[in-house]
Coordinates of C-alpha atoms in Angstrom, one line a residue:
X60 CA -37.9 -23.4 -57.8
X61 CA -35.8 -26.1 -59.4
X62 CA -38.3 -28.6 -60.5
X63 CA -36.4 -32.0 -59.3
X64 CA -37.1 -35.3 -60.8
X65 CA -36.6 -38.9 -59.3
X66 CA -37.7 -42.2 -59.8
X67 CA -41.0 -43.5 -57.8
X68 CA -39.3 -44.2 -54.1
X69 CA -39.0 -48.5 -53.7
X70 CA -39.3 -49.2 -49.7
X71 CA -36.4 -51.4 -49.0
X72 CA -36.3 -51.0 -45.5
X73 CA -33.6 -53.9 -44.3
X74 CA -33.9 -55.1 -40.1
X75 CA -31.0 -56.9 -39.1
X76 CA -30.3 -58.0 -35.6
X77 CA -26.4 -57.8 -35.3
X78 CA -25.6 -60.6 -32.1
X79 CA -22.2 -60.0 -31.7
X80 CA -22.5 -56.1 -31.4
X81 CA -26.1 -56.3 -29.6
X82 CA -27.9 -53.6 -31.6
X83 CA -30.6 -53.7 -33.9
X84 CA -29.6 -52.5 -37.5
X85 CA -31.8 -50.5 -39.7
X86 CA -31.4 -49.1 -43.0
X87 CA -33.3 -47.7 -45.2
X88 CA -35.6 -46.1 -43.3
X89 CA -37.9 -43.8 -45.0
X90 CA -38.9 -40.5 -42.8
X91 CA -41.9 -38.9 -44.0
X92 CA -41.4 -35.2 -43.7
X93 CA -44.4 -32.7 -42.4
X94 CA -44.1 -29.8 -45.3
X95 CA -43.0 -32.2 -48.7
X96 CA -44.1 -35.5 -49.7
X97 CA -40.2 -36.5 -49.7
X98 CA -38.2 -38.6 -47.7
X99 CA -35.3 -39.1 -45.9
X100 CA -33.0 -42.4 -45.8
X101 CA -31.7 -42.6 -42.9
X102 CA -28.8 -45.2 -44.6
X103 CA -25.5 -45.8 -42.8
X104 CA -22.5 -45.9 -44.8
X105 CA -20.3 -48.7 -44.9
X106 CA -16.8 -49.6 -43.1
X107 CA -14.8 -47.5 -41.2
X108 CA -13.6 -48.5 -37.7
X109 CA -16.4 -50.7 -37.4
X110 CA -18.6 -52.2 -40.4
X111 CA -21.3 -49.7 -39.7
X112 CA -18.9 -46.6 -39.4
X113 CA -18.9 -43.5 -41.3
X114 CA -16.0 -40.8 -41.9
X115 CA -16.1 -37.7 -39.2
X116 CA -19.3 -39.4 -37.4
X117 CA -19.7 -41.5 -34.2
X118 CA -18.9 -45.1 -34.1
X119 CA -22.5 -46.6 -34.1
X120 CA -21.1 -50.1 -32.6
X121 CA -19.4 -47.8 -29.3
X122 CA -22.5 -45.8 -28.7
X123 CA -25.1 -48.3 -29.0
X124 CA -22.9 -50.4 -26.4
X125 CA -23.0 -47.1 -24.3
X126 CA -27.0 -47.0 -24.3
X127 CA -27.6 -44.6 -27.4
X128 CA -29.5 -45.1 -30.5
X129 CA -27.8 -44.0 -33.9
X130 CA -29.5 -42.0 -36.6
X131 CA -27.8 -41.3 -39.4
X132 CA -29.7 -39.5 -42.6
X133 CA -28.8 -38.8 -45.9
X134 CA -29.1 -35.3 -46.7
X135 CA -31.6 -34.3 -49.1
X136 CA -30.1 -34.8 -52.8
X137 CA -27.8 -37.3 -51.4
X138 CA -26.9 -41.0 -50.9
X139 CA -30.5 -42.3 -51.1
X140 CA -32.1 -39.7 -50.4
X141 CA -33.7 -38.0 -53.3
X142 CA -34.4 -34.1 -53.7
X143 CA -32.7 -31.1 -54.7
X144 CA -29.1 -31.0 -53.5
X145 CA -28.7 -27.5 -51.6
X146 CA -25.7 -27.9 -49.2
X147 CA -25.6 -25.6 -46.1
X148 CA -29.1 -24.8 -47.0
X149 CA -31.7 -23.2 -45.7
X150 CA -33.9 -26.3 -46.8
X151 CA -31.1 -28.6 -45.3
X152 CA -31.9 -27.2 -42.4
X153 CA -35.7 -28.1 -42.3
X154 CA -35.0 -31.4 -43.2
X155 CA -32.6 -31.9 -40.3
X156 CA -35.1 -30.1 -38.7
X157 CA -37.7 -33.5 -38.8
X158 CA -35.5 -36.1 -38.7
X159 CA -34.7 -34.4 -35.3
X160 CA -38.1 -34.0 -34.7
X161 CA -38.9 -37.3 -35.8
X162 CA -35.9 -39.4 -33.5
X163 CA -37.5 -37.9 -31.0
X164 CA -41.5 -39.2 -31.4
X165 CA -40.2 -42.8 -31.9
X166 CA -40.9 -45.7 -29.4
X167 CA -37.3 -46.4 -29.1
X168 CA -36.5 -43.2 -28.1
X169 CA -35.9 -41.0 -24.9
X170 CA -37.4 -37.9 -26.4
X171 CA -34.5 -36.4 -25.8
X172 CA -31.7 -36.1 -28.8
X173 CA -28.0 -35.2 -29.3
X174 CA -26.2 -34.0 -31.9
X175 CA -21.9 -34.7 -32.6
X176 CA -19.9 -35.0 -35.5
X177 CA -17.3 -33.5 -36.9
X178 CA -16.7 -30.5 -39.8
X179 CA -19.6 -30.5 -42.2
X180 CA -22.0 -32.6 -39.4
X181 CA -21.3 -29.9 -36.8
X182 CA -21.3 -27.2 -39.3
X183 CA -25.4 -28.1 -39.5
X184 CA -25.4 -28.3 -35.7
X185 CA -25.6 -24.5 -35.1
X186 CA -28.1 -24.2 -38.2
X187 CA -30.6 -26.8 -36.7
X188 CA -30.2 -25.6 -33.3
X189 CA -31.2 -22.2 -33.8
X190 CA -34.6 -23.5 -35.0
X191 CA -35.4 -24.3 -31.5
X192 CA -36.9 -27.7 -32.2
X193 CA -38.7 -30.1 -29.9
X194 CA -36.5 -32.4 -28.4
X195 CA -33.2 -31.6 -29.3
X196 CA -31.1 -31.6 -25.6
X197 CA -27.9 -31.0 -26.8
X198 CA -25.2 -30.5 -29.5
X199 CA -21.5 -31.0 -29.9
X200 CA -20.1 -29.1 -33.0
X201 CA -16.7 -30.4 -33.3
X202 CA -15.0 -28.3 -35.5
X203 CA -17.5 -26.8 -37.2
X204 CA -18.2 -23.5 -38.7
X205 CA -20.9 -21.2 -37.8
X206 CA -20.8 -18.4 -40.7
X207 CA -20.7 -19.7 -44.2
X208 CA -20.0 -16.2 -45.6
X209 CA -17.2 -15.4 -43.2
X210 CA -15.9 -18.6 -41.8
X211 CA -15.7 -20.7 -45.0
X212 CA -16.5 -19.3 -48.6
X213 CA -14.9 -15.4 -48.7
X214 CA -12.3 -14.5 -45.9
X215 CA -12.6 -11.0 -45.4
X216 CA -14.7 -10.9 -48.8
X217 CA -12.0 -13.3 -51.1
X218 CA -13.5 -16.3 -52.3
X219 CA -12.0 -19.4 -50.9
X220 CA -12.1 -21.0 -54.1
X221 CA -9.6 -24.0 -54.1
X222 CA -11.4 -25.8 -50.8
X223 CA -14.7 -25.2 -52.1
X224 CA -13.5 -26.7 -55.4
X225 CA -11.9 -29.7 -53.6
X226 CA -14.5 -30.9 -51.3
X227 CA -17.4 -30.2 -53.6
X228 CA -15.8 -32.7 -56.8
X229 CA -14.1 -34.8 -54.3
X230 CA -17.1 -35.4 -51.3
X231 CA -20.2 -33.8 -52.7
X232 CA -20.9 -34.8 -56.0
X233 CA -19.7 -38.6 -55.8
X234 CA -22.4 -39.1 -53.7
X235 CA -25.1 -37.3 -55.5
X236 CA -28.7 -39.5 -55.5
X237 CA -28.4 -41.2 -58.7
X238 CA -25.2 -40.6 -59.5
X239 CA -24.1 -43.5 -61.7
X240 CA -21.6 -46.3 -61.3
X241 CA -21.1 -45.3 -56.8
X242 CA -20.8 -48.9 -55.6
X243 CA -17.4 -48.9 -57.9
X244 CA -15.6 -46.3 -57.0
X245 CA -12.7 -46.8 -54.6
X246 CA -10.5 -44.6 -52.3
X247 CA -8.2 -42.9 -53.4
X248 CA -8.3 -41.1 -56.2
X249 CA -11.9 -40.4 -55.5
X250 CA -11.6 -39.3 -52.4
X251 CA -12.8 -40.4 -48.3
X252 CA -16.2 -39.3 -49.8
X253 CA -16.8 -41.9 -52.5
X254 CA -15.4 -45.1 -50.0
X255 CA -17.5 -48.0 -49.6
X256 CA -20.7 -46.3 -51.1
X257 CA -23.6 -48.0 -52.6
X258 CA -25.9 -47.2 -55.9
X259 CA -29.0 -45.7 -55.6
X260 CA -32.0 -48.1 -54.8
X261 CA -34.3 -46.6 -57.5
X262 CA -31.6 -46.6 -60.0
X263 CA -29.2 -43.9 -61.9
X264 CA -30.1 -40.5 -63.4
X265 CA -29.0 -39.1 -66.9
X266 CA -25.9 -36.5 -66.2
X267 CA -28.9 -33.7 -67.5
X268 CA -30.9 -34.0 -64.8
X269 CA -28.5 -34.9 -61.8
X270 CA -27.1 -31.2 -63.0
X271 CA -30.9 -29.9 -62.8
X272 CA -31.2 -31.6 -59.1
X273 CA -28.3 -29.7 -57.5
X274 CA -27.0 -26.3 -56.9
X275 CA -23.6 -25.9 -57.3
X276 CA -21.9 -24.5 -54.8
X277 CA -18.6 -23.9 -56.8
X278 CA -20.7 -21.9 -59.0
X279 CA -22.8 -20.0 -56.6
X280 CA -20.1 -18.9 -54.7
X281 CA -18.0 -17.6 -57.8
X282 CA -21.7 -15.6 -58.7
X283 CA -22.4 -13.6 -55.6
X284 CA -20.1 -11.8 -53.4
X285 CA -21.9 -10.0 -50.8
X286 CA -23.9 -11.5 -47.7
X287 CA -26.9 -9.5 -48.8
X288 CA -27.2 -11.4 -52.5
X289 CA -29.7 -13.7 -52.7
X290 CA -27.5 -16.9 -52.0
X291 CA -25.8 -15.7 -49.4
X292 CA -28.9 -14.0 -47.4
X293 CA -30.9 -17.6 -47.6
X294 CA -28.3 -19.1 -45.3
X295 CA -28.4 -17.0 -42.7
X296 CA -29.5 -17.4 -39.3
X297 CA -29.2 -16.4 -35.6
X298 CA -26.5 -17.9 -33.5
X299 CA -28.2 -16.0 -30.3
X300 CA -31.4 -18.1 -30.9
X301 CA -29.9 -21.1 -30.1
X302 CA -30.2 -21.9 -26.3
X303 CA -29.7 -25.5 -25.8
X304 CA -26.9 -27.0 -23.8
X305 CA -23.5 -27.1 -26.5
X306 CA -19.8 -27.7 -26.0
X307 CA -17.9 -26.4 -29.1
X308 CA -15.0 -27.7 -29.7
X309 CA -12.2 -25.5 -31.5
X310 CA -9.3 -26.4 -33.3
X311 CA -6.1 -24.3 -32.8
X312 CA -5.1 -25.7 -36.2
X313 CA -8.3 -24.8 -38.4
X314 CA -6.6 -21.4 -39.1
X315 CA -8.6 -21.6 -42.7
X316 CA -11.6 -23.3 -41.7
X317 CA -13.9 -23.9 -38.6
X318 CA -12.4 -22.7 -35.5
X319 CA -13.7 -18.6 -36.1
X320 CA -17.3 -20.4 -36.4
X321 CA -16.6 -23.1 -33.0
X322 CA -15.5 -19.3 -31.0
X323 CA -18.7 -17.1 -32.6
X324 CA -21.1 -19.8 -32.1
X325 CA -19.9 -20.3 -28.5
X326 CA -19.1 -16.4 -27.5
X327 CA -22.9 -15.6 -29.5
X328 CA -25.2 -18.6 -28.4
X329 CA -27.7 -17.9 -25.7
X330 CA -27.5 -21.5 -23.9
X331 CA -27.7 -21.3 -20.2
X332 CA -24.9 -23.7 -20.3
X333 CA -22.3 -23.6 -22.8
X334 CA -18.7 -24.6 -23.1
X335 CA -15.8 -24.2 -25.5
X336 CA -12.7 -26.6 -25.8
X337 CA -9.1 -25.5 -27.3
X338 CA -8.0 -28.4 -29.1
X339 CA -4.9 -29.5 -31.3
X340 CA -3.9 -31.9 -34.1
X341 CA -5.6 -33.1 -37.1
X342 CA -9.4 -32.3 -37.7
X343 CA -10.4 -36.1 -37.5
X344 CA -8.1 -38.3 -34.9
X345 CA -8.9 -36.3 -31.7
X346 CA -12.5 -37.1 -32.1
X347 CA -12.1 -40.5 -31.5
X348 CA -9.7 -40.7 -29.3
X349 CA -10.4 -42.0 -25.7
X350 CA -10.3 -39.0 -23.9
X351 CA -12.0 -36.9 -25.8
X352 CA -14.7 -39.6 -26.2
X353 CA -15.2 -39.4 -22.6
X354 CA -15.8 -35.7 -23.2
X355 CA -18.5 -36.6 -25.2
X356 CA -20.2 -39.3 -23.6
X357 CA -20.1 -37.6 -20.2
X358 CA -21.6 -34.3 -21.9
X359 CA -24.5 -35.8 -23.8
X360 CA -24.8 -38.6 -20.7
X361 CA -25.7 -35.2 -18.6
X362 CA -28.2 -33.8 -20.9
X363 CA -29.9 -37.1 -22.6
X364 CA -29.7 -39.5 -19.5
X365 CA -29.8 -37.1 -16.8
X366 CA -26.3 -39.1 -15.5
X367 CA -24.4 -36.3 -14.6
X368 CA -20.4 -37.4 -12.9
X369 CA -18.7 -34.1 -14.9
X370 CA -20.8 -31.7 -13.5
X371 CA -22.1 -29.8 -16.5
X372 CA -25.4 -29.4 -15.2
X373 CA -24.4 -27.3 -12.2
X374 CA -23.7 -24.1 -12.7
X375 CA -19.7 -23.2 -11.8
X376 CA -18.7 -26.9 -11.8
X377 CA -17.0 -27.1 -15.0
X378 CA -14.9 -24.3 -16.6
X379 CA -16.7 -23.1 -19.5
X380 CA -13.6 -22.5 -21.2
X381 CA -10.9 -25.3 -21.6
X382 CA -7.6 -24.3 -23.1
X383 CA -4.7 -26.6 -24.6
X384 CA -2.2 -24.2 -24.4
X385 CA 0.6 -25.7 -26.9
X386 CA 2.8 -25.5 -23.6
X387 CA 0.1 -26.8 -20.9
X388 CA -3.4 -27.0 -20.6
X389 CA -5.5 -25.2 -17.8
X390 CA -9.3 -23.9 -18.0
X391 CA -10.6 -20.3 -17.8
X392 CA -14.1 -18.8 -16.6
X393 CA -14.8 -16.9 -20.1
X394 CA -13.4 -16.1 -23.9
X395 CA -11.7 -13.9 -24.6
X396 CA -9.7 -14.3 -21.3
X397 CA -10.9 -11.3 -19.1
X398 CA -7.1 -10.2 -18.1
X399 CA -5.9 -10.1 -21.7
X400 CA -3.8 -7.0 -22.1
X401 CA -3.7 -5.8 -25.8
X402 CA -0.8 -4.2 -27.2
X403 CA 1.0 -3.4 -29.9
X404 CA 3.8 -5.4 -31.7
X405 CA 6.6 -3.2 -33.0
X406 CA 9.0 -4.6 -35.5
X407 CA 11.4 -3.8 -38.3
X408 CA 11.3 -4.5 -42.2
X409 CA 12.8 -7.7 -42.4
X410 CA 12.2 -8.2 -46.4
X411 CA 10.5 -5.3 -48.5
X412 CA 9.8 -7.9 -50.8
X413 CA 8.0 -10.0 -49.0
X414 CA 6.6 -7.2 -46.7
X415 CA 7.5 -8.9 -43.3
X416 CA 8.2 -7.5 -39.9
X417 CA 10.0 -9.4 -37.4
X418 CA 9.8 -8.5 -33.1
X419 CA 12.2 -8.1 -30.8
X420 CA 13.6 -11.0 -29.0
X421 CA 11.5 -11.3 -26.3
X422 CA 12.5 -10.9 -23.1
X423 CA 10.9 -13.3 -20.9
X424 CA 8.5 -15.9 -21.5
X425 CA 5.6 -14.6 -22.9
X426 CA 1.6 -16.1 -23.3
X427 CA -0.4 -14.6 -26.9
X428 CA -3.4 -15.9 -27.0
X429 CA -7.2 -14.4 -28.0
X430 CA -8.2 -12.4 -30.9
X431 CA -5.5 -10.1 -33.0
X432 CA -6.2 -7.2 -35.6
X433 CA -3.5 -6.2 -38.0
X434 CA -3.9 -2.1 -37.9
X435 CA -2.9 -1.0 -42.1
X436 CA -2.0 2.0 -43.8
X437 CA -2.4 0.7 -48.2
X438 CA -2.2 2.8 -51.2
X439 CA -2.4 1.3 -54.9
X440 CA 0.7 2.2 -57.0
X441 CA -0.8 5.9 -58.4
X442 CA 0.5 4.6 -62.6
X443 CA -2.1 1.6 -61.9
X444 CA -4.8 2.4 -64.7
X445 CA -8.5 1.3 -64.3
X446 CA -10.5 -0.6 -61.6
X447 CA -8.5 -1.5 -58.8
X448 CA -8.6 -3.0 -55.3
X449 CA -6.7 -4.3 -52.8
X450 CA -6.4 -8.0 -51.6
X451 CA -4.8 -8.0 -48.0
X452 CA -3.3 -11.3 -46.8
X453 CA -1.8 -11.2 -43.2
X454 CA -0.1 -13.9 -41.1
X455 CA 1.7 -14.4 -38.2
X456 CA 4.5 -16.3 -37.6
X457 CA 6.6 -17.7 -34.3
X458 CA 10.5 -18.1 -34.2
X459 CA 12.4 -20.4 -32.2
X460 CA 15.2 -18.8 -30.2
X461 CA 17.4 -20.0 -32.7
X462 CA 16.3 -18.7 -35.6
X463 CA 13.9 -21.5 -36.8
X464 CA 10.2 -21.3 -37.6
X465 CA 7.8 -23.3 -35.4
X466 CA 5.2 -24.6 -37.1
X467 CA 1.9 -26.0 -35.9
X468 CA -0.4 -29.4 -37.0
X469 CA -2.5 -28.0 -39.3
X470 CA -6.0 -29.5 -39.8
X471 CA -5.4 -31.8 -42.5
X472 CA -2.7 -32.5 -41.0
X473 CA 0.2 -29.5 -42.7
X474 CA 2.7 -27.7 -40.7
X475 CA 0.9 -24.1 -40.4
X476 CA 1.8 -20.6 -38.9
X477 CA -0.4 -19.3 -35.9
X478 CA -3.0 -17.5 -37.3
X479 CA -3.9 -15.7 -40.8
X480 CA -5.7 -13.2 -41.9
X481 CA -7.8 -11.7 -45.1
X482 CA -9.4 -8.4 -46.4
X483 CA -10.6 -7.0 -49.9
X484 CA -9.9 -3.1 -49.2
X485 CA -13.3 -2.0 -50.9
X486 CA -15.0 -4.0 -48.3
X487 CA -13.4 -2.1 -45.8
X488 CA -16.6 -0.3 -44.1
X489 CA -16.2 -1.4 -40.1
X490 CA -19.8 -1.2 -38.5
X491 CA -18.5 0.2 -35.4
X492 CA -22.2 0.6 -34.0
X493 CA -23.0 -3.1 -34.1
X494 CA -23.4 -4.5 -31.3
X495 CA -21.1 -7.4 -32.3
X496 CA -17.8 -4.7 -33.1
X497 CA -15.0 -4.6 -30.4
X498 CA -11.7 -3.2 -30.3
X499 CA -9.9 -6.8 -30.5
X500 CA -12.5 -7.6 -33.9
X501 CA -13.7 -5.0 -36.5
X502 CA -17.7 -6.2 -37.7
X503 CA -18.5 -5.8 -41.2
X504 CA -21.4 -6.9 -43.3
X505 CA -19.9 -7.7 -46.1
X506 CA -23.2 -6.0 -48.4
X507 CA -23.6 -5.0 -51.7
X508 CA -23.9 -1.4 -51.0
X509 CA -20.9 -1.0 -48.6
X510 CA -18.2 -1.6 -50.9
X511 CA -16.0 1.5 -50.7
X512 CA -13.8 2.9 -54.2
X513 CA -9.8 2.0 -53.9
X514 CA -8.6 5.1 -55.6
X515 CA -5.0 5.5 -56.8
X516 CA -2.4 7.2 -54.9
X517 CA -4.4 7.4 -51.9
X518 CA -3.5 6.1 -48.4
X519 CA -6.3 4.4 -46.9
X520 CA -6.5 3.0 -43.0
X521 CA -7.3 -0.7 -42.2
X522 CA -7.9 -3.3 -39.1
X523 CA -8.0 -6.5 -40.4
X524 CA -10.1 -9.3 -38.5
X525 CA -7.1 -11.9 -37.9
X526 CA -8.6 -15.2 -36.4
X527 CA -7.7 -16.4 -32.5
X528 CA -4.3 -17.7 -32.0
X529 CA -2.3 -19.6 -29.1
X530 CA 0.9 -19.4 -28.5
X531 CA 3.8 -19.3 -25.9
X532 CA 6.9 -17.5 -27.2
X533 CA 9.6 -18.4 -24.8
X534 CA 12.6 -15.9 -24.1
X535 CA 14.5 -15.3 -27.3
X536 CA 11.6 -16.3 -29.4
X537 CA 10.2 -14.0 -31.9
X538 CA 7.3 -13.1 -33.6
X539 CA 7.0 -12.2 -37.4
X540 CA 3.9 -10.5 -38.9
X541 CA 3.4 -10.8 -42.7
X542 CA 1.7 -8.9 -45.5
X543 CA 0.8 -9.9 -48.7
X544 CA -1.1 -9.7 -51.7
X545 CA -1.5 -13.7 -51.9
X546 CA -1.5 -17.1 -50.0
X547 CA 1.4 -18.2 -48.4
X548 CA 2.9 -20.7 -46.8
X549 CA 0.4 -22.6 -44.6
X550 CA -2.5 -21.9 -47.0
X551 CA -2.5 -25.5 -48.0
X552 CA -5.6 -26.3 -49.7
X553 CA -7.6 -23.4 -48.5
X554 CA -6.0 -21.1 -51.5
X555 CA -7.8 -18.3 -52.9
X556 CA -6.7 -18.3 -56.6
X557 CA -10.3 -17.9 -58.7
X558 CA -9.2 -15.9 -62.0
X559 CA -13.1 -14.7 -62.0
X560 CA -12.8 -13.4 -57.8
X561 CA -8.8 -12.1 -57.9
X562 CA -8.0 -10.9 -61.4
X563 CA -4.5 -9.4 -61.9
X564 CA -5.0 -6.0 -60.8
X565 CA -5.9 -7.3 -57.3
X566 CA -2.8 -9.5 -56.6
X567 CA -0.1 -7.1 -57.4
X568 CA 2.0 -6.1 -54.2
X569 CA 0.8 -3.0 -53.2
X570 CA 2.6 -0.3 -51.1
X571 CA 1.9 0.0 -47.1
X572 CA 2.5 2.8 -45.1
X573 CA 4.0 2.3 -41.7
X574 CA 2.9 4.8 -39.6
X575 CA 2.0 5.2 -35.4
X576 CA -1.3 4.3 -34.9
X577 CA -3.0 4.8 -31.2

């Protein structure tokens, strides 16, 4: 247990009444938690569409006006808050876990509480949600992951190093409680974490002991591969024990990030009603923008006020599954789409060096859209010498009738392919048993003891998990599937290029057999 030091805690709570906006402002406010003697600051960060805004969370000024109260806490280890800093933690979770809890006992409040943000604030949704606390009435994970193993830090077992990097120097530690010398840093080259920040109230820590508050998550997820090591196994948790009302909201565009978790939490979760939306575009403007604010506001007006015009709490009313189609939009009664036909792609070697196939034009008009596997035959070059493996990168790309690539709004905004796909060949065991394996997704575990030998010379089979994809390929179009033994175009910053996780011998081109497979 990391032994974490901080100055004695100063109560600074400020109450302002803001006229022109009509709400009452509080910051500062210390929440006593039930099994530390810690706190929580529930402080609001400074400007962003309105003076009391905060990047990828709701406006306070717009909901307040709409009859909500806002409650915004520092996580543990974080802004004022002090404590160890855990992200995505198992301890992040129980602190949520009260505030929640807490919200929910005060005067002001309903009892009843929402969740909705976006990314790393609906990531914690499902992980809160599962604990099946009192009051909580509803969440809205807006593009938000639901597995940290498989969803964000190792893609079919590679480490995502280069996001993980990025957002951890850039968002994370900037805002570290005590960190010195916040109020002064500016956007950019610090990044949309470190904008209009403050210093800590009880004053700056020594560099020694910020490092001995904090676990770093660059570091941990270069240290342990496998879901079973001890890192990995204390963030786990149950998607089917969550059962509160939730509409997840899925990116086409979060090809590296989020939109596998928004479909698993929503496919997994045990809420009587649940809902899924398709979206497009980047991972922040949609959120605010007026239609899909009516979303929101309709959804948590139907399960906090009990004002329900959409329909969500009557059974059949709504779709549960709402589809932007990137040619139309239309809804759908379940995911995957219950007349999906699967089939097989057939094409010819367009570039041996770059290992990509190429379809047929296509014939007529033609919808793609649900889950995709990439069936493998791989071998390792037999002169290779010593420990080898395999690291499988797959994509799939569309073509424009005349020869051009289409390419889609990424979430940060990047012109990206349709879909991608990952796999270390040792962690090749498919668990075809579990009850979460289907034909259109292989499970795996992803555990210490089911990593498999890559031998020379020898031809071994692989599916590869490739994430959901959307697409209509009109007649002439083309599709082109790609293998390789790195990132490619469309990676972005979501690269996987960690010396330690991908040494040489695993990033060689190795060969592939192209054989029939039933």
């Amino acid at each position: 247990m990391t032994d974490v030091k901080t100055p004695p805690i100063r109560d600074l709570l400020e109450v302002v009444q803001d006229d022109e906006n009509n709400l009452t402002f509080m910051k500062n406010v210390s929440i006593p938690l039930k099994a530390s003697p810690l706190p929580i600051r529930a402080n609001v960060p400074s400007d962003h569409r309105s003076k009391y805004s905060a990047w990828e969370t709701p406006d306070p000024v717009f909901w307040t006006r709409e009859g909500y109260a806002v409650v915004r806490a520092d996580e543990r280890g974080l802004g004022q808050s002090p404590g160890l800093l855990d992200t995505m933690s198992r301890g992040t979770s129980e602190c949520f876990f009260d505030v929640v809890e807490w919200a929910a006992e005060q005067s002001w409040s309903s009892g009843k509480v929402g969740l909705l943000g976006i990314l790393y604030y609906a990531g914690l949704q499902w992980r809160v949600a599962a604990r099946k606390l009192k009051g909580l009435a509803a969440i809205i994970p807006w593009e938000g992951m639901s597995d940290y193993y498989r969803d964000r830090c190792r893609h079919g077992g590679i480490l995502s190093n280069n996001f993980i990097s990025f957002w951890w120097n850039r968002q994370v530690l900037v805002n570290q409680y005590g960190k010195a010398g916040r109020s002064k840093l500016q956007f950019p080259p610090h990044g949309p974490g470190a904008r209009g920040q403050e210093d800590t109230i009880e004053g700056d820590l020594p560099e020694e002991v910020l490092v001995q508050n904090r676990k770093d998550q660059t570091q941990d997820n270069t240290n342990n591969k496998f879901r079973d090591d001890d890192y990995y196994a204390s963030k786990e948790y149950n998607l089917e024990d969550i059962d509160v009302p939730l509409l997840s909201v899925a990116n086409w565009g979060g090809i590296l990030l989020h939109l596998r978790g928004n479909v698993e939490g929503y496919t997994r979760a045990s809420s009587k009603f649940k809902y899924i939306r398709f979206i497009t575009g980047r991972h922040d403007l949609p959120f605010y923008s007026p239609q899909e604010v009516e979303i929101q506001k309709s959804f948590l007006n139907a399960f906090l006020k009990g004002q329900d015009d959409y329909g969500w709490t009557e059974p059949g009313k709504v779709a549960p599954v709402t589809l932007t189609m990137r040619k139309g939009n239309r809804d759908e009664e379940a995911w995957p789409i219950p007349r999906t036909q699967y089939t097989k792609c057939p094409g010819n070697l367009k570039d041996p060096k770059l290992v990509q196939f190429i379809s047929a034009s296509f014939e007529e008009e033609t919808e793609v859209i649900g889950h995709v596997t990439a069936h493998l035959n791989v071998s390792v070059t037999p002169d290779n010498s010593g420990e080898t493996d395999i690291d499988l990168f797959v994509t799939l790309r569309h073509i424009d009738p005349a020869g051009k690539e289409v390419l889609y709004t990424g979430t940060a905004g990047d012109g990206i392919p349709l879909c991608k796909g990952w796999l270390r060949v040792s962690n090749r065991k498919v668990y075809e048993d579990h009850p979460k394996h289907c034909s259109y997704r292989p499970h795996r575990e992803y555990l210490s003891a089911d990593v498999q030998p890559v031998k020379a010379g020898e031809v071994y089979t692989i599916d590869v998990e490739v994430w959901p994809t959307n697409v209509v390929v009109e007649k002439g179009g083309k599709l082109v599937f790609e293998v390789s033994s790195g990132d490619t175009q469309g990676s972005g910053v979501f690269q996987h290029n960690s010396d330690i996780d991908r040494p040489a011998s695993n990033r060689s081109l190795r060969h592939f057999e192209f054989r029939g497979r039933d």
